[in-house]
PDB file of C-alpha atoms in Angstrom:
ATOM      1  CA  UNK A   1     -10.895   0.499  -0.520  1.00  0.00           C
ATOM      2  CA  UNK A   2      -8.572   1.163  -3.505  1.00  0.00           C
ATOM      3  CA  UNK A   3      -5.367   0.048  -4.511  1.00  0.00           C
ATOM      4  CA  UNK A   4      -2.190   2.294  -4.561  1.00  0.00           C
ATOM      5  CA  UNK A   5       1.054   1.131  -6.307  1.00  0.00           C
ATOM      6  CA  UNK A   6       4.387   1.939  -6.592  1.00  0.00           C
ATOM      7  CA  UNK A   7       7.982   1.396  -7.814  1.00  0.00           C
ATOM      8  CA  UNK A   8      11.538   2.852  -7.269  1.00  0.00           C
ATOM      9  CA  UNK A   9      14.563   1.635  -9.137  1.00  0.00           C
ATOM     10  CA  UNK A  10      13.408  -0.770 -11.494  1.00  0.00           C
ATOM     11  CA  UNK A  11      14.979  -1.041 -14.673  1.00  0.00           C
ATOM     12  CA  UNK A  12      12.043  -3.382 -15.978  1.00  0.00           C
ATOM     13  CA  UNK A  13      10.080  -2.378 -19.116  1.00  0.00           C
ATOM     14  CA  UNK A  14       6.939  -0.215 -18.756  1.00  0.00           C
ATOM     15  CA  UNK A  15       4.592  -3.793 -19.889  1.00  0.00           C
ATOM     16  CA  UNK A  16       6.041  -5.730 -16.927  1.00  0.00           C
ATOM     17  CA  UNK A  17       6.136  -2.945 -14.428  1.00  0.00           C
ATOM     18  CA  UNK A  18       2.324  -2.930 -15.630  1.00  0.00           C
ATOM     19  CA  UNK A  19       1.743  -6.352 -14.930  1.00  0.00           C
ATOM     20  CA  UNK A  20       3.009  -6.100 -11.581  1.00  0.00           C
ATOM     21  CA  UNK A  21       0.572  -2.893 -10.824  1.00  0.00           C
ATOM     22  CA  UNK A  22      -2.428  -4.891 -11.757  1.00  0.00           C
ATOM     23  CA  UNK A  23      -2.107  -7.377  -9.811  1.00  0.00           C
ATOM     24  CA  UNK A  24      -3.758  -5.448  -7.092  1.00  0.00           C
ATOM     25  CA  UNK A  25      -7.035  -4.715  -9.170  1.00  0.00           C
ATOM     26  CA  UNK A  26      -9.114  -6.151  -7.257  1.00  0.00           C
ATOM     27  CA  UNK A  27      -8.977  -3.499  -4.621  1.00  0.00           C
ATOM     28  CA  UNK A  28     -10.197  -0.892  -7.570  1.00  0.00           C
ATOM     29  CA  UNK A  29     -12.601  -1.777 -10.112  1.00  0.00           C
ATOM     30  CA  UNK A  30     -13.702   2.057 -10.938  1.00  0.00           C
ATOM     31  CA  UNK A  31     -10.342   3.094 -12.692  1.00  0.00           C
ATOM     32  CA  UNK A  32      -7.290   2.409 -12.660  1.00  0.00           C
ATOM     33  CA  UNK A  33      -3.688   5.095 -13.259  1.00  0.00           C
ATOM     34  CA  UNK A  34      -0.164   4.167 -14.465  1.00  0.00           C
ATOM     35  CA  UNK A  35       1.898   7.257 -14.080  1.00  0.00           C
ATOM     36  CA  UNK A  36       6.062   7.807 -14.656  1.00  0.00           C
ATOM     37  CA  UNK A  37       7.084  10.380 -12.225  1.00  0.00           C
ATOM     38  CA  UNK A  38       8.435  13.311 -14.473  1.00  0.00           C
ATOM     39  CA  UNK A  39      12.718  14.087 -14.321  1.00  0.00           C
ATOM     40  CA  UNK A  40      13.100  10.590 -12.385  1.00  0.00           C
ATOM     41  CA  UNK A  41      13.724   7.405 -14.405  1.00  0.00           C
ATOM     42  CA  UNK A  42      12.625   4.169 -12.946  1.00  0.00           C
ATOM     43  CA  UNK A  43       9.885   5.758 -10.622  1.00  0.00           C
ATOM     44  CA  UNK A  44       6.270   5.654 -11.557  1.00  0.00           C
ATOM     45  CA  UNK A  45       2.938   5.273  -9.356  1.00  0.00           C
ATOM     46  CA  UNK A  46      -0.628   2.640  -9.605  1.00  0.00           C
ATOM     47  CA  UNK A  47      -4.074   3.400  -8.822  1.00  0.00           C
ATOM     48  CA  UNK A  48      -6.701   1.278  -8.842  1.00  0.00           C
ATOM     49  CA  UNK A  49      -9.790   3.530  -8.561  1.00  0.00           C
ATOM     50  CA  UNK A  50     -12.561   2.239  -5.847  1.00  0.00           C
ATOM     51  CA  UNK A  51     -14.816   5.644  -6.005  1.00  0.00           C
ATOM     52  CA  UNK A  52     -16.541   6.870  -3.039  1.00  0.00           C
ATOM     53  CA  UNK A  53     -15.740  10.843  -3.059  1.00  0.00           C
ATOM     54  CA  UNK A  54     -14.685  13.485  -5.677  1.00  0.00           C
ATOM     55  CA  UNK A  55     -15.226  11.843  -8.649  1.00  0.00           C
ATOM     56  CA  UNK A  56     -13.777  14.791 -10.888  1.00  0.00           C
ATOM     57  CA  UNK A  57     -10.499  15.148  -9.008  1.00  0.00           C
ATOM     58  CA  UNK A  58     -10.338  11.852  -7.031  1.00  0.00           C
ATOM     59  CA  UNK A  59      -7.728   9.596  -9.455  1.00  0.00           C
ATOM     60  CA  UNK A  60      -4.363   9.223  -8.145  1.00  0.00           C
ATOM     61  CA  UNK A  61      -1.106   9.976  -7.385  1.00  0.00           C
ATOM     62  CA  UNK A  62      -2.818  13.230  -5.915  1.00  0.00           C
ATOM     63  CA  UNK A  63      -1.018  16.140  -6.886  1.00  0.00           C
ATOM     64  CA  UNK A  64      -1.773  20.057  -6.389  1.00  0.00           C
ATOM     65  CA  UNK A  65      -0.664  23.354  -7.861  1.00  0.00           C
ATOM     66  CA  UNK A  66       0.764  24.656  -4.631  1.00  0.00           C
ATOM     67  CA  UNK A  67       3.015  21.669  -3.991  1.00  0.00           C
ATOM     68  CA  UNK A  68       4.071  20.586  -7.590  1.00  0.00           C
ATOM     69  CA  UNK A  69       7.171  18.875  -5.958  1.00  0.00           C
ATOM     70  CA  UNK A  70       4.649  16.413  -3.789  1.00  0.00           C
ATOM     71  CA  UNK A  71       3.411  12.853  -5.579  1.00  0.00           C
ATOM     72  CA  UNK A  72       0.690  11.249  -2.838  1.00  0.00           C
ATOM     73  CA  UNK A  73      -0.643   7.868  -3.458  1.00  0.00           C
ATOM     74  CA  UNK A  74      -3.606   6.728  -0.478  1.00  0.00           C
ATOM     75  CA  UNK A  75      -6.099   5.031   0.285  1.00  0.00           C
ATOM     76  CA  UNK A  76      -8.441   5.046   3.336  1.00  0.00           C
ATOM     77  CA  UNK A  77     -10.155   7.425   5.485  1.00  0.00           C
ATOM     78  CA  UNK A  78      -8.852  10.765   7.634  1.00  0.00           C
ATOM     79  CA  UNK A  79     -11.744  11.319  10.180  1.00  0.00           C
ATOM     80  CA  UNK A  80      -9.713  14.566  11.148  1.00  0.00           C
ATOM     81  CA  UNK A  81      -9.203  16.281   7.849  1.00  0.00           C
ATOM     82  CA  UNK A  82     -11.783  18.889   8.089  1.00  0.00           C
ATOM     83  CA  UNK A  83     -10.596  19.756  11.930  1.00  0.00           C
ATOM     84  CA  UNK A  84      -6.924  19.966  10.349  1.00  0.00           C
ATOM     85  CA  UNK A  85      -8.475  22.518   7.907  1.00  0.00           C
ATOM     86  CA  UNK A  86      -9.711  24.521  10.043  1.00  0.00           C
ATOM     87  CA  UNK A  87      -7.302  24.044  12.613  1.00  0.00           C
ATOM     88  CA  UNK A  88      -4.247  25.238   9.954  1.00  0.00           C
ATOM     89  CA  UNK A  89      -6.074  27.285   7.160  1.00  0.00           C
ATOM     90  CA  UNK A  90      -5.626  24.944   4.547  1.00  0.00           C
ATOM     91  CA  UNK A  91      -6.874  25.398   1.297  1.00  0.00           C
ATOM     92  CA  UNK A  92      -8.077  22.442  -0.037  1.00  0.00           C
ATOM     93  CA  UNK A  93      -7.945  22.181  -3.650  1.00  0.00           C
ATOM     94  CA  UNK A  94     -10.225  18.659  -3.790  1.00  0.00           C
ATOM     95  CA  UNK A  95     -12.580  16.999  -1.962  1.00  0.00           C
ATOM     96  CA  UNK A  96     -10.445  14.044  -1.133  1.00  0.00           C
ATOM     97  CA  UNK A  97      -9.556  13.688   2.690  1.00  0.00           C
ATOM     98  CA  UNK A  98      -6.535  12.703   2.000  1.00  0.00           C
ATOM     99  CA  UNK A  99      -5.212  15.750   0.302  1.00  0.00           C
ATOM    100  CA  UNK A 100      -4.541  17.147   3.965  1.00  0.00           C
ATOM    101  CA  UNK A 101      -1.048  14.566   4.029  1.00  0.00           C
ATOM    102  CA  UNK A 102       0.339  16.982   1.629  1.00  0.00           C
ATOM    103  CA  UNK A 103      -0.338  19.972   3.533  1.00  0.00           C
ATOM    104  CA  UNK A 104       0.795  18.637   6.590  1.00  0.00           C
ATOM    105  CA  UNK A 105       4.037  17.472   5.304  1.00  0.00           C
ATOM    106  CA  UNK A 106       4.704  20.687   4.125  1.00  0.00           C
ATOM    107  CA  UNK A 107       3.935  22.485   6.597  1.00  0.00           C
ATOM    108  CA  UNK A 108       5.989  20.440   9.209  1.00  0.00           C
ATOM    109  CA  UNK A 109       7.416  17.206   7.781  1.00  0.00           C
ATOM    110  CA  UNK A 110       6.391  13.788   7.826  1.00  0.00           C
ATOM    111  CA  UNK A 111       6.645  12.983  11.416  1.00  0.00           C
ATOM    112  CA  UNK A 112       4.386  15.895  12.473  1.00  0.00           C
ATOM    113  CA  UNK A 113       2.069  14.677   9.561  1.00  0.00           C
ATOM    114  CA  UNK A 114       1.769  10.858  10.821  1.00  0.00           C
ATOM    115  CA  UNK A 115       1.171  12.300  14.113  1.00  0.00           C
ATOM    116  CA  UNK A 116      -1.431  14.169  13.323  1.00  0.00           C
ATOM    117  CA  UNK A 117      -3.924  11.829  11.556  1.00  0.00           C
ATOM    118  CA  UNK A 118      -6.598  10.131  12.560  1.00  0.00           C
ATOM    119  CA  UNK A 119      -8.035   7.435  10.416  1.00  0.00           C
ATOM    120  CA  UNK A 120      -7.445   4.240   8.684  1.00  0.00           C
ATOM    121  CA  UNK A 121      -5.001   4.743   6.098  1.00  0.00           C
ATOM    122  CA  UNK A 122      -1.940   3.910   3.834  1.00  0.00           C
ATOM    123  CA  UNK A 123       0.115   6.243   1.579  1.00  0.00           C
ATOM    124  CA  UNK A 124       3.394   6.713  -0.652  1.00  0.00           C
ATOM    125  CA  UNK A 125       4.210   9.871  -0.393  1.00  0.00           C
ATOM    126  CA  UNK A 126       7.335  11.435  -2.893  1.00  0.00           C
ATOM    127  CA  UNK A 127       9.056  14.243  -2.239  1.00  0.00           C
ATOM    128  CA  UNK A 128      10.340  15.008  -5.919  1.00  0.00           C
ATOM    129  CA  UNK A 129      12.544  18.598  -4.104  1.00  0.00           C
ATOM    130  CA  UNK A 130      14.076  16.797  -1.704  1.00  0.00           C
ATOM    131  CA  UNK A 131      14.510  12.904  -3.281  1.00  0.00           C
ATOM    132  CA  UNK A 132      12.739  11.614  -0.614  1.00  0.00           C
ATOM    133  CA  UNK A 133       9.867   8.387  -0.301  1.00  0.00           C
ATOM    134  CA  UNK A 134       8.010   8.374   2.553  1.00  0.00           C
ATOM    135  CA  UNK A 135       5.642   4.836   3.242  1.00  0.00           C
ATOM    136  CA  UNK A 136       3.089   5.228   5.929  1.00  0.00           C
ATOM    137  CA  UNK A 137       0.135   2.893   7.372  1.00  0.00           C
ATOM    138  CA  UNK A 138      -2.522   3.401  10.228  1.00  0.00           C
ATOM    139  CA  UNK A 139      -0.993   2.045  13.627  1.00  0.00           C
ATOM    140  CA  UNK A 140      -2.777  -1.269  13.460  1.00  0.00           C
ATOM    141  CA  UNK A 141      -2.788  -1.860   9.546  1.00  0.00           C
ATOM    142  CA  UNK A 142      -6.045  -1.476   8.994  1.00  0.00           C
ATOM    143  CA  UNK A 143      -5.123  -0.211   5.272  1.00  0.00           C
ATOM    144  CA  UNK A 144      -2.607  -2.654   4.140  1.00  0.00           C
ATOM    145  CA  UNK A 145       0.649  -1.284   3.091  1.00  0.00           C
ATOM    146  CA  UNK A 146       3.485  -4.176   1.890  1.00  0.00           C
ATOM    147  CA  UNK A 147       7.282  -3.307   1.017  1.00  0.00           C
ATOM    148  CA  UNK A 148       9.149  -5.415  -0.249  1.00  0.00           C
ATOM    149  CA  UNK A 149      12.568  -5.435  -2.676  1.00  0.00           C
ATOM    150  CA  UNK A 150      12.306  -7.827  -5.587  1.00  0.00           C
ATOM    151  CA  UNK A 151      15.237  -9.160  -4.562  1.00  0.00           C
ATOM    152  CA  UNK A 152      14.734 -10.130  -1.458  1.00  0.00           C
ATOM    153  CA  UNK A 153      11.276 -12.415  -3.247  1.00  0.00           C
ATOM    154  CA  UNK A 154      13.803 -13.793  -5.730  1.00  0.00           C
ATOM    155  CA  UNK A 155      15.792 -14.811  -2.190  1.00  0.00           C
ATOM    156  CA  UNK A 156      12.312 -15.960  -0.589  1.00  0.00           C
ATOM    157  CA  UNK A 157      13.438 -19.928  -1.952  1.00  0.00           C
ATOM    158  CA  UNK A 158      16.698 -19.456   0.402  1.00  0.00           C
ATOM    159  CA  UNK A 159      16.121 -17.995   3.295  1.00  0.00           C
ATOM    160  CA  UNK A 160      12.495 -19.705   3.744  1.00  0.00           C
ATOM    161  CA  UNK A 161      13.168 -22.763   2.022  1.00  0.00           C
ATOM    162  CA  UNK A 162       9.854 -25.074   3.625  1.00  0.00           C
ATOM    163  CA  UNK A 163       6.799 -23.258   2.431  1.00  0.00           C
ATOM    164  CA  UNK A 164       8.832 -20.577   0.626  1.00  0.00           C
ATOM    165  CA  UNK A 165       6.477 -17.155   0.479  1.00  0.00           C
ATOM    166  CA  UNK A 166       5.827 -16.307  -3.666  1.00  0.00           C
ATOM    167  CA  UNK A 167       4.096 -13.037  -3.476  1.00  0.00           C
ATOM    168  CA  UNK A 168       5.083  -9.548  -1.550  1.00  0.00           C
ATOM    169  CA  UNK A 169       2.453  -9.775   0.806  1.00  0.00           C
ATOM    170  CA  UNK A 170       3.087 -13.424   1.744  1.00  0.00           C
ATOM    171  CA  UNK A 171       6.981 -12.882   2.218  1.00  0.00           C
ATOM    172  CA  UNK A 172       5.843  -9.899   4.513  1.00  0.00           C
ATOM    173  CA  UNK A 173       3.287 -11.838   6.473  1.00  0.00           C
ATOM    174  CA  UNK A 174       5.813 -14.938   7.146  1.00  0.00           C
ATOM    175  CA  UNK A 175       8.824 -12.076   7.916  1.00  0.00           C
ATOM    176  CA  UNK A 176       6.265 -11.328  10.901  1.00  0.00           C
ATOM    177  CA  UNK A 177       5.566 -15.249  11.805  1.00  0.00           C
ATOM    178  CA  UNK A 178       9.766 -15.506  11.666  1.00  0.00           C
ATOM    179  CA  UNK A 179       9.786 -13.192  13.921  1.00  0.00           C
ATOM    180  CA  UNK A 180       7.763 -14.366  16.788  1.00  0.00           C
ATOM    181  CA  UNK A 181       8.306 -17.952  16.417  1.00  0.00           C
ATOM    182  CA  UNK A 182      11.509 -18.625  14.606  1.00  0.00           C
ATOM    183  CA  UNK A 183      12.203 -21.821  13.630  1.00  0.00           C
ATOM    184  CA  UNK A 184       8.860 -23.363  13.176  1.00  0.00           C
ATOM    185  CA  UNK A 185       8.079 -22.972   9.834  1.00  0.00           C
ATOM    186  CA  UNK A 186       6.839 -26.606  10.272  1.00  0.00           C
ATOM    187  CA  UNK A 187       3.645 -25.243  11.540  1.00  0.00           C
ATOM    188  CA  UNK A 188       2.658 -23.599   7.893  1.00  0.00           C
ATOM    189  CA  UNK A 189       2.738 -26.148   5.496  1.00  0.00           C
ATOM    190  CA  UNK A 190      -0.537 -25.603   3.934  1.00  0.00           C
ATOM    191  CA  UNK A 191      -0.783 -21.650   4.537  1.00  0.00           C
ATOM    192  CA  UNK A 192      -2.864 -22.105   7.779  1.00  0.00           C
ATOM    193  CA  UNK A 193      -5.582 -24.036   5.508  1.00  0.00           C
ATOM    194  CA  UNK A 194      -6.932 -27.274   5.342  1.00  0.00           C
ATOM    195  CA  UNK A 195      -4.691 -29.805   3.904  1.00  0.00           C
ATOM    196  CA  UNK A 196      -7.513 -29.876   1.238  1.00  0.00           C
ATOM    197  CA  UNK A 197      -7.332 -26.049   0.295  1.00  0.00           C
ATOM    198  CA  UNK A 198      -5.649 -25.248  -2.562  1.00  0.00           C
ATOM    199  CA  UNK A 199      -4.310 -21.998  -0.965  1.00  0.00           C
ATOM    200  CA  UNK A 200      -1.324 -19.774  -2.683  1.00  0.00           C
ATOM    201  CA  UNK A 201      -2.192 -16.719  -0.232  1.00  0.00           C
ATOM    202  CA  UNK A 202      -2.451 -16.684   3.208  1.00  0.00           C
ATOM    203  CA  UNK A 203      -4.182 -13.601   3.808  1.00  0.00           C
ATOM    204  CA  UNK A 204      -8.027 -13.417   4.890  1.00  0.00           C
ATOM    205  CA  UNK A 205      -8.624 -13.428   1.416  1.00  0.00           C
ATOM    206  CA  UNK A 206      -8.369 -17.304   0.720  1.00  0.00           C
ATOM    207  CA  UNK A 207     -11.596 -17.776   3.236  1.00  0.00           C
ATOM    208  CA  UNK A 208     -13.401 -17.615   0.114  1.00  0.00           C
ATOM    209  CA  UNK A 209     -12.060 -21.261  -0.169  1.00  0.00           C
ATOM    210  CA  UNK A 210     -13.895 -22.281   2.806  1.00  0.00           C
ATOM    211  CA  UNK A 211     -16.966 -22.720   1.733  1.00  0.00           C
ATOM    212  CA  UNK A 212     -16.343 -24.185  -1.555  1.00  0.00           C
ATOM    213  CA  UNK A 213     -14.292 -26.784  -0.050  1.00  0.00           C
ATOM    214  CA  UNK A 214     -17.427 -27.745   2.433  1.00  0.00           C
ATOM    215  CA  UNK A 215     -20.102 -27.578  -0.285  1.00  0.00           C
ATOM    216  CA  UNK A 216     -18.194 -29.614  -2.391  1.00  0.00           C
TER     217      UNK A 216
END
C-alpha cells in the first residue's frame, strides 16, 4: 500500500500543510513527496512511497511528457492495465499500472476511465487544462480514499456532539454510521472498543490494542 495526499484551497503555511501530509506515513515507509502544483496557489500533492514496482520512475504525483496538464496521485493495483494497452495502443512511459488512468482520461474522460478499471485502487487525479479534481476509489473501498473539508472537522464538536469524530477518516466513518442509524450515537461511546481500550481511531487499525489489553 502507499499513501497519497492532497490539498485544494488552503491558505495554511507549507510546515503545517506538511504536518498534515505525514500523518499518513505509515502507509509509506520507502519515500515520501511534497509537491506544489505549478501556476495554482494553494494546491500541492503527498506521497508516501511503499515500493513494489518501478523503482526509477515510481514516486508520485505521476506525471508524463504527453499529458503535462495531468497530476495523478494512486495507490493500488490495475489487474487490466496491460489488456488496456494493448487494447488502445498506449504508450506507456513507466512501469507503474497505474499510469493507464491518465491515458484513459484523456482519451475519453473520467467516467469512461472509472469504468474501465479493474483493480483495487484510489486516486486524485488534476486536470491542470481544464481546473478540474477528480477523486476516485475501487467500488467496495478496498483502497481507502477519505474527503473531507477542514471545516466541516472544525464543525465535527457540533453536529456530532457525543463521541465527536477528531480525525478525517473518523468523521467519514461516523457520516456513514449517521446515515444508517441516525440518532444512536449512544451506541459508540468507546469507538466500538472495550470500555478499557484507549482507542482515538475506529478503523481496523486500533485491533492492535486487542491484544495488549488481554496480555496485560
Amino acid at each position: 500500500m502507499c499513501g497519497i495526499w492532497a490539498l485544494f484551497g488552503s491558505d495554511e503555511c507549507l510546515s503545517v500543510q506538511c504536518l498534515s501530509a505525514m500523518k499518513i506515513a505509515h502507509r509509506g515507509p520507502d519515500a515520501f513527496r511534497f509537491e506544489n502544483v505549478n501556476g495554482f496557489t494553494n494546491c500541492c500533492f503527498g506521497f508516501h512511497r511503499l515500493a513494489v514496482v518501478d523503482q526509477l520512475y515510481g514516486m508520485q504525483p505521476i506525471r508524463v511528457k504527453k499529458f503535462p496538464y495531468l497530476w495523478l496521485c494512486y495507490n493500488g493495483e490495475i489487474y487490466n492495465f496491460k489488456q488496456l494497452q494493448k487494447q488502445f495502443g498506449f504508450e506507456y512511459q513507466t512501469l507503474v499500472d497505474g499510469e493507464v488512468i491518465l491515458h484513459l482520461y484523456n482519451r475519453g474522460g473520467i467516467e469512461q476511465t472509472a469504468s474501465m478499471l479493474d483493480g483495487v485502487f484510489s486516486f486524485i487525479l488534476l486536470d491542470t487544462a481544464n481546473r478540474k479534481v477528480f477523486l476516485a476509489r475501487d467500488t467496495y473501498g478496498v483502497r481507502p480514499l477519505f474527503k473531507v473539508d477542514d471545516l466541516l472537522l472544525e464543525k465535527a464538536a457540533e453536529k456530532y456532539p457525543f463521541n465527536p469524530p477528531r480525525t478525517k477518516e473518523s468523521y467519514y466513518y461516523r457520516q456513514i454510521f449517521e446515515k444508517h442509524y441516525p440518532g444512536r450515537s449512544s451506541w459508540l461511546p468507546h469507538y466500538w472498543m472495550p470500555r478499557w481500550v484507549k482507542a482515538t481511531d475506529p478503523s481496523a487499525r486500533t485491533l492492535k490494542h486487542y491484544k495488549s489489553a488481554t496480555q496485560e
